[in-house]
Tab-separated table of C-alpha atoms in Angstrom:
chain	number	residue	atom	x	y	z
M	197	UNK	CA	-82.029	18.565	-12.999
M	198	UNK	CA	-78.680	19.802	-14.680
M	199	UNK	CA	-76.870	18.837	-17.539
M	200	UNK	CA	-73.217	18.552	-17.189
M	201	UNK	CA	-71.821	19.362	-20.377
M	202	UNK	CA	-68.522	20.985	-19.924
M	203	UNK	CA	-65.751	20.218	-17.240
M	204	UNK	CA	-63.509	22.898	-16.375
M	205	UNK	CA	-60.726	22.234	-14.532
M	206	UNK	CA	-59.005	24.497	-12.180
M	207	UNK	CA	-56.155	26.254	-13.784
M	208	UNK	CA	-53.464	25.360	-10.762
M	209	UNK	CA	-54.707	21.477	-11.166
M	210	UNK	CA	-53.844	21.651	-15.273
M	211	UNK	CA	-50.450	23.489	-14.442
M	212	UNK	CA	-49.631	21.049	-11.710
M	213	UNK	CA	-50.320	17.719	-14.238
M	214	UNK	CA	-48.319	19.657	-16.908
M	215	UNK	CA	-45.176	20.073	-14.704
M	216	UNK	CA	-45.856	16.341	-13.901
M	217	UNK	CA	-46.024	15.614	-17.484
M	218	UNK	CA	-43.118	18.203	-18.726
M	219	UNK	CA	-41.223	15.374	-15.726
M	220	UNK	CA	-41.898	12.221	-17.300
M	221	UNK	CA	-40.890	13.648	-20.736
M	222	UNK	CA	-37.481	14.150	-19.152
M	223	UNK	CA	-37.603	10.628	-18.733
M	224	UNK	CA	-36.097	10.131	-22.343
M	225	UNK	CA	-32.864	11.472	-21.737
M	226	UNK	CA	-32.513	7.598	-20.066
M	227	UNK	CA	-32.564	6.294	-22.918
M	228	UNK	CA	-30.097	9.074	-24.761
M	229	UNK	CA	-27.914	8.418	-21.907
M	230	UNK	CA	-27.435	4.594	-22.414
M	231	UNK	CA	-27.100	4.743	-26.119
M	232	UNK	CA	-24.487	7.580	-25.685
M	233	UNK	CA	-22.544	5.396	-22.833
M	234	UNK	CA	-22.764	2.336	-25.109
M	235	UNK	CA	-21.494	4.480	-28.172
M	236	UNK	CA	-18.458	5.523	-25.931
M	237	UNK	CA	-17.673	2.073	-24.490
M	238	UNK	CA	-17.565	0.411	-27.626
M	239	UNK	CA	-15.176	3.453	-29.247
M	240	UNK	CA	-13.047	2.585	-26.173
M	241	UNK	CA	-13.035	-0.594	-26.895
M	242	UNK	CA	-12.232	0.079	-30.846
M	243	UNK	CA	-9.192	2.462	-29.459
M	244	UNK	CA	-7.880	-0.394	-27.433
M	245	UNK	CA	-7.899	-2.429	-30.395
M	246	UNK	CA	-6.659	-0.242	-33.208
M	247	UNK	CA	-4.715	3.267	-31.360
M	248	UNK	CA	-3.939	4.192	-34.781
M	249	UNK	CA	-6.978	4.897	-35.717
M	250	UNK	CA	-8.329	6.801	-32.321
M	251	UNK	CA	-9.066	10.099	-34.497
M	252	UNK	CA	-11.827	8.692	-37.015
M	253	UNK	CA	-13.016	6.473	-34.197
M	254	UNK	CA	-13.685	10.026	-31.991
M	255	UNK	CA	-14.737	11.239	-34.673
M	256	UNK	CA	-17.662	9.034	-35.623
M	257	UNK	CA	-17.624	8.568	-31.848
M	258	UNK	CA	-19.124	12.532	-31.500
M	259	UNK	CA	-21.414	11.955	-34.682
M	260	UNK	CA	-23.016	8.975	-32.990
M	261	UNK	CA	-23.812	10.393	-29.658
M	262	UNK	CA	-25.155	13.351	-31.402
M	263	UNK	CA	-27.530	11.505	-33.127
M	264	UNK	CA	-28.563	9.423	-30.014
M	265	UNK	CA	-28.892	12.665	-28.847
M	266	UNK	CA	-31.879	13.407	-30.826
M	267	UNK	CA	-34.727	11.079	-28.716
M	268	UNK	CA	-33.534	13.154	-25.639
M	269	UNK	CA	-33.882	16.128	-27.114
M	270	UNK	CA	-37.209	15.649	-28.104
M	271	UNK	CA	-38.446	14.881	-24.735
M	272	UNK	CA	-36.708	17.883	-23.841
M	273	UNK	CA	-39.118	20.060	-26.262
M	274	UNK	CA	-42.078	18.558	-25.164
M	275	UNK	CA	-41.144	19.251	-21.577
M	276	UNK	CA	-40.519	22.695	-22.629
M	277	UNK	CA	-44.166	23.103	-24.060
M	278	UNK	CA	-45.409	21.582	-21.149
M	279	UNK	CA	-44.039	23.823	-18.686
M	280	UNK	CA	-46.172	26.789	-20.437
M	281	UNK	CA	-49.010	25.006	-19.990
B	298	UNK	CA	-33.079	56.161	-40.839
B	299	UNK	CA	-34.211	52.644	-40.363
B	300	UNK	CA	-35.610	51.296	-37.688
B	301	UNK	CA	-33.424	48.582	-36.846
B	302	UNK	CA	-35.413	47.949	-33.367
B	303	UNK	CA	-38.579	46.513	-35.080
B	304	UNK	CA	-40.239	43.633	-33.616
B	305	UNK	CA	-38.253	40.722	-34.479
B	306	UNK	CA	-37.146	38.004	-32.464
B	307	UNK	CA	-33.699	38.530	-30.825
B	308	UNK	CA	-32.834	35.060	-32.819
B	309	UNK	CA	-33.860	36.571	-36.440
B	310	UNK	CA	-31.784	39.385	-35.986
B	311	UNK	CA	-28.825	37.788	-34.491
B	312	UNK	CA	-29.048	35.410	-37.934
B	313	UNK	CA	-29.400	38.699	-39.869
B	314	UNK	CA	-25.738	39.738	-37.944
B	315	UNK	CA	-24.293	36.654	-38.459
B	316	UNK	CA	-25.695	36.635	-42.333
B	317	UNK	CA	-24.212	39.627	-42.690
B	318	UNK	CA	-20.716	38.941	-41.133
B	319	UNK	CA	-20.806	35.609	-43.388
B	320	UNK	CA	-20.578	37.898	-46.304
B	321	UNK	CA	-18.624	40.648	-45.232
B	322	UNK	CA	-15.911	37.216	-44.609
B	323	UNK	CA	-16.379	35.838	-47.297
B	324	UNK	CA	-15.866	38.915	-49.888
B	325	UNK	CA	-12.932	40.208	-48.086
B	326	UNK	CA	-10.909	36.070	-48.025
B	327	UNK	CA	-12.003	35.770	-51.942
B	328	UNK	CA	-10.490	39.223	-53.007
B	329	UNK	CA	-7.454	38.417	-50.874
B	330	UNK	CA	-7.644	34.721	-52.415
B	331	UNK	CA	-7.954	36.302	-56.261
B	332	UNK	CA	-4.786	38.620	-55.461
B	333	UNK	CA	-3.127	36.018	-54.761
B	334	UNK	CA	-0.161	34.369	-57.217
B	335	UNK	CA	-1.341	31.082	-57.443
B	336	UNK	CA	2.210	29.358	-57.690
B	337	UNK	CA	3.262	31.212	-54.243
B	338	UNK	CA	2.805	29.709	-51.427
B	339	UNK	CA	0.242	31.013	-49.187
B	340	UNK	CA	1.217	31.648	-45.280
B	341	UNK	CA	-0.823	33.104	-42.238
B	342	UNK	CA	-5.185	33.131	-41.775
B	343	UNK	CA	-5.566	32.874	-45.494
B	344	UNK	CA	-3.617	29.331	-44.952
B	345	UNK	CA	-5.977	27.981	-42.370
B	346	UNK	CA	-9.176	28.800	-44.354
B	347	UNK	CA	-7.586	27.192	-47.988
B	348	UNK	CA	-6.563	23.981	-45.601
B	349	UNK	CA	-10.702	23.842	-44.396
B	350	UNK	CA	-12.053	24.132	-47.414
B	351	UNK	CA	-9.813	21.742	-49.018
B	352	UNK	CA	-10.669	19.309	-46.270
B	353	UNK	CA	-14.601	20.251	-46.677
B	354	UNK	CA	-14.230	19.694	-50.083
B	355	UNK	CA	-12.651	16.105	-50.301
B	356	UNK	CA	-15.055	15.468	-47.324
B	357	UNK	CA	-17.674	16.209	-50.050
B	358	UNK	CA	-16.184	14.250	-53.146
B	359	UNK	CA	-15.675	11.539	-51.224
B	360	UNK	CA	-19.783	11.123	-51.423
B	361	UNK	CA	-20.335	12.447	-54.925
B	362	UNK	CA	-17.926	11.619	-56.777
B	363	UNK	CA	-17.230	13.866	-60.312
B	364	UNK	CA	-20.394	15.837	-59.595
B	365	UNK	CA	-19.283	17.115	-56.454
B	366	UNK	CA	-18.821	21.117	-57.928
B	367	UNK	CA	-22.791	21.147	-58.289
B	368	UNK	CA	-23.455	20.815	-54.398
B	369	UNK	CA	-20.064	21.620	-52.220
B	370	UNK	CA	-21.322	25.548	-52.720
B	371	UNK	CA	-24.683	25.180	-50.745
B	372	UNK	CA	-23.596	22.830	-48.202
B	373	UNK	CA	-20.763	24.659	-47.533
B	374	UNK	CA	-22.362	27.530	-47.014
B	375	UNK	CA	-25.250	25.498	-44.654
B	376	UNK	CA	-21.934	24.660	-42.578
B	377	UNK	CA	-20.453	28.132	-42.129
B	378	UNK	CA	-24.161	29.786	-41.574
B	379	UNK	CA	-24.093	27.267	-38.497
B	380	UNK	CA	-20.614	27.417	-37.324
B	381	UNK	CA	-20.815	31.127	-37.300
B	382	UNK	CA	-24.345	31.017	-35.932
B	383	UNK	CA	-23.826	28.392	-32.915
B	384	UNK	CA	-20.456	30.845	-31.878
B	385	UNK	CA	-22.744	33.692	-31.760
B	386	UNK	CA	-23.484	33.899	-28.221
B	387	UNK	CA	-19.223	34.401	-27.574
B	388	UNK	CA	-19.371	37.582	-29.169
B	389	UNK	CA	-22.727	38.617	-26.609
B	390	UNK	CA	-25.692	37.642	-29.802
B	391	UNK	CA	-28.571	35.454	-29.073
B	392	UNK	CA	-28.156	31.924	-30.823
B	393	UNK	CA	-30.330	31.835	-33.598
B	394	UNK	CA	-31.147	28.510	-33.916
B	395	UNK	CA	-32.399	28.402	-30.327
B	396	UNK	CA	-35.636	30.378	-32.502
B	397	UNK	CA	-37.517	27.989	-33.272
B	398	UNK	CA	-38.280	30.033	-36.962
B	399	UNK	CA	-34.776	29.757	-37.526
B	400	UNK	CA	-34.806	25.731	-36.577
B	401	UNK	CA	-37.686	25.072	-38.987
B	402	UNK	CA	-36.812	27.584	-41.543
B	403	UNK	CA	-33.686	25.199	-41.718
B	404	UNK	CA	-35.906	22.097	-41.939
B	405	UNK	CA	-37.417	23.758	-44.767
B	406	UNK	CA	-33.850	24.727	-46.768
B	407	UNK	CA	-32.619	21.353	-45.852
B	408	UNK	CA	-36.247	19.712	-47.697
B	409	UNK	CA	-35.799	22.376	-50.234
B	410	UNK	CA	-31.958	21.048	-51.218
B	411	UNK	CA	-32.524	17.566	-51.076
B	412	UNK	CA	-36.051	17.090	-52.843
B	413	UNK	CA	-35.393	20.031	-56.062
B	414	UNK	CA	-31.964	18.455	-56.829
B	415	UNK	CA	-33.019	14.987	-56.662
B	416	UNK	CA	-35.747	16.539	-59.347
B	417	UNK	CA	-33.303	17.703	-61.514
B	418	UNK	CA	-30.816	15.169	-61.584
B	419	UNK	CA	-32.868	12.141	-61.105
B	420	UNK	CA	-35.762	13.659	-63.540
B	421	UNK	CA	-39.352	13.236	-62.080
B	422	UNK	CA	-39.833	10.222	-63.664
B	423	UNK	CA	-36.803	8.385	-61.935
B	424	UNK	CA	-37.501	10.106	-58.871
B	425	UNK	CA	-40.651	8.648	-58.528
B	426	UNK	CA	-39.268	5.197	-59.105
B	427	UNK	CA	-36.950	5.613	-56.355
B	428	UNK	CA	-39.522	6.734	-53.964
B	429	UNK	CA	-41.653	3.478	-54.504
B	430	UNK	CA	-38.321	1.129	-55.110
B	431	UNK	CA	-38.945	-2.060	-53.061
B	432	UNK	CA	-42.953	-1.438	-54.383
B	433	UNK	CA	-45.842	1.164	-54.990
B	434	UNK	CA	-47.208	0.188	-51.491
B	435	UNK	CA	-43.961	1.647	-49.870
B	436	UNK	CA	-44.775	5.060	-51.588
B	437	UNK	CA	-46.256	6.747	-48.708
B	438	UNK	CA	-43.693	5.322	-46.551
B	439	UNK	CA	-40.877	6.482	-48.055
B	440	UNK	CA	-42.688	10.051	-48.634
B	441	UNK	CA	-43.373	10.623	-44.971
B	442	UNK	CA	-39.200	9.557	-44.656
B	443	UNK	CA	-38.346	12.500	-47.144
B	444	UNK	CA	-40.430	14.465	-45.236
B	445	UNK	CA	-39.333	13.960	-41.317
B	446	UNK	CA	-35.903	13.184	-41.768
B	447	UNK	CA	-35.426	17.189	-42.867
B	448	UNK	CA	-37.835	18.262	-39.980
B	449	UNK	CA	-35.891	15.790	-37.550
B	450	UNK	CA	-33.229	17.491	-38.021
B	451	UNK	CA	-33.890	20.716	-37.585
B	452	UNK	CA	-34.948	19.871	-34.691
B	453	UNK	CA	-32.371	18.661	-33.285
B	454	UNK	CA	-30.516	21.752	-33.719
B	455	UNK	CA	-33.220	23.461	-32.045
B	456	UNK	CA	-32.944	21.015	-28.887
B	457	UNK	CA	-29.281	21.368	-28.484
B	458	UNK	CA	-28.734	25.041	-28.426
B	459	UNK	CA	-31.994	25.711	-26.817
B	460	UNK	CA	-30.998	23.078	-23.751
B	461	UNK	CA	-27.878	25.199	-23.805
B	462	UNK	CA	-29.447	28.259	-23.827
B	463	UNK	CA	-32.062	27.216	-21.189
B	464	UNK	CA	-29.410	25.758	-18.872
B	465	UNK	CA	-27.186	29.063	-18.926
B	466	UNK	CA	-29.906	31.378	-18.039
B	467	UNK	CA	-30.993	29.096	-15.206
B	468	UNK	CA	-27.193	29.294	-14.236
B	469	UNK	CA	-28.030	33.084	-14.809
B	470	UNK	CA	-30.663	33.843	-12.717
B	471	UNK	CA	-29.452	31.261	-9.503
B	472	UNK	CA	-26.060	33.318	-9.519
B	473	UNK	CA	-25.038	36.991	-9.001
B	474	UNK	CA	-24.077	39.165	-11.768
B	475	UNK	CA	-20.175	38.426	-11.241
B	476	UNK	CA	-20.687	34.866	-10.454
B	477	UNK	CA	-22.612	34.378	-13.507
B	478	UNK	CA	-20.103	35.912	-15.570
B	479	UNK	CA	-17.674	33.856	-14.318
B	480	UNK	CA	-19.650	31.022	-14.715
B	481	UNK	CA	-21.538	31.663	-18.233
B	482	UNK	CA	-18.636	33.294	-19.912
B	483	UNK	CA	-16.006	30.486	-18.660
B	484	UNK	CA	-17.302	27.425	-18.393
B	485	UNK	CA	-20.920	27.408	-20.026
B	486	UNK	CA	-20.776	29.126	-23.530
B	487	UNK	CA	-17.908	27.250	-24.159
B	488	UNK	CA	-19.344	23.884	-23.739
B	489	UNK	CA	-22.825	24.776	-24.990
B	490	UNK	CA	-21.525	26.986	-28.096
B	491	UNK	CA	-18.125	25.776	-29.263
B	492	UNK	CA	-18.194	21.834	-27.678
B	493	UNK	CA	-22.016	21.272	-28.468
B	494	UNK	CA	-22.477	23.786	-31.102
B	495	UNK	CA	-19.733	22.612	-33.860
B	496	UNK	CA	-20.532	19.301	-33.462
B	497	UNK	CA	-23.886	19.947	-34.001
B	498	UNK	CA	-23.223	21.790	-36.525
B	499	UNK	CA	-21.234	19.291	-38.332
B	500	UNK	CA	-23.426	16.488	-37.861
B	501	UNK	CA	-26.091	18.854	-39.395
B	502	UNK	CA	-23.592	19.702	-42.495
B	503	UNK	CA	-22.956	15.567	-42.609
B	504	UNK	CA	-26.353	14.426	-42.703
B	505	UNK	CA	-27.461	16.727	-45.423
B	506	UNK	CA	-24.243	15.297	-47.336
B	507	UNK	CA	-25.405	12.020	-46.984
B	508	UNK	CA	-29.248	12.253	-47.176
B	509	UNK	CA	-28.168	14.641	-50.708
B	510	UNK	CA	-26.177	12.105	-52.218
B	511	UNK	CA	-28.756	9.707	-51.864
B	512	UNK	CA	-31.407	11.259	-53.126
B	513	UNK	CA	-29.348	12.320	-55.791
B	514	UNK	CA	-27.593	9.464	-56.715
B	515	UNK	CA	-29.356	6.218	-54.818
B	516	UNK	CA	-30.891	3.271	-56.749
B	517	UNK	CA	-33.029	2.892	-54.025
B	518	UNK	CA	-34.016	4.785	-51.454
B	519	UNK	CA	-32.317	3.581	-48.213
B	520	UNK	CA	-34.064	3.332	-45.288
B	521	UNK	CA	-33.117	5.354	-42.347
């Protein structure tokens, strides 16, 4: 009779899941993307309405997508600690 | 003879150059500022820098109002440390925020800033208050805000020039040397660095404005 009481997993098998992992974490930029697209059509839409004021609109435009940014970019790190794995 | 090769991270000592070139700047505009006759009118580089920091600076009292002398010097200087530091790479340095010391050592300053002066001005007592404004029960809420929102944030400057920095030396390796520097030098450090980079850097330089002013001078604290 044997005890099984650790698991060790070969090290190509935990590399392989990471790179699947570091893959789905990519995944996020999705959702970057479609708050960044929405941010743009609706500053299109403001410059359509008001051309005056197309500077502050870009403006707050950039701001905006930078900070939608931010979920992306996160993925983005974890993918990049998962690909040491 | 120092030795200026120790075993530091190619992003530390780029920030140390760029640190360095920050002050060399800086000393050399404000003598040729001080020389100046302040009734003449001023023409040429010296123009363009008086014209930012005149803009920086009713960018900043537009969010605090009369007390706006106590913080424009620190925030100002956050800016130009990341202007100058996200440009790096066009003059052949690593980026130093793509470090990830430098990133959170930024998280830190940004904590630092916000937290001490809302000490001082608020007073601890008041400060408290605002952290459990709606209730107590919100305290730890609104503590774990005043803690991420810094680290957020440095992250964030971490992901962008990191991507950027990841992306060119994928571009680097798939191409030839010429190729490469075609393709780096032309098209790629000018996007990541001065399209990506100044923005980023701005929207770092505007969120510490706005997160400072509130923690300075909020009834409540805000969520976001």
């Amino acid at each position: 009779m044997f005890v099984l009481t650790e698991v060790v997993f070969n090290q190509d098998f935990v590399s392989g899941l990471a790179a699947f992992g570091a893959g789905i974490a990519i995944m996020t930029g999705v959702g970057a993307g479609i708050g960044q697209g929405f941010a743009a059509g609706k500053a299109v839409e403001a410059v359509g309405r008001q051309p005056e004021a197309s500077g502050k609109i870009t403006t707050t435009m950039l701001v905006g997508q930078a900070m939608a940014e931010t979920t992306g970019l996160y993925g983005l790190i974890i993918a990049f600690v998962l690909i040491g794995q | 003879m120092i030795e200026l090769t120790y075993d530091f991270s190619p992003g530390f000592k780029a920030s140390i150059v760029v640190t360095l070139i920050i002050i060399v700047l800086s000393i050399v505009v404000g003598r040729r500022i001080e020389k100046k006759d302040p009734t003449a009118p001023i023409k040429g580089p010296l123009f363009v820098v008086v014209m930012v920091f005149d803009m920086l600076n009713s960018f900043i009292k537009q969010f605090y109002g009369e007390e706006w002398r106590r913080f424009a010097p620190i925030l100002i200087a956050v800016l130009m440390f990341l202007v100058f530091a996200n440009t790096a790479t066009l003059i052949g340095l690593e980026t130093p925020l793509a470090s990830f010391s430098v990133a959170i050592t930024f998280s830190i300053i940004a904590f630092l800033i916000i937290q001490v002066s809302g000490l001082i001005v608020r007073r601890p007592l008041q400060r408290f208050k605002d952290l459990s404004s709606p209730s107590v029960l919100l305290l730890p809420v609104n503590v774990i805000s005043e803690i991420s929102t810094p680290f957020a944030m440095g992250l964030r400057l971490f992901g962008n020039l990191l991507s950027g920095s990841v992306i060119a030396a994928i571009i680097f390796n798939l191409l030839g040397s010429f190729g490469s520097l075609i393709a780096t030098a032309g098209i790629l450090h000018p996007i990541f660095n001065l399209g990506f980079g100044l923005i980023q850097a701005f929207v770092y330089f505007m969120l510490l404005t706005i997160f400072l002013a509130m923690s300075v001078e909020a009834e409540g604290v805000s969520d976001s």
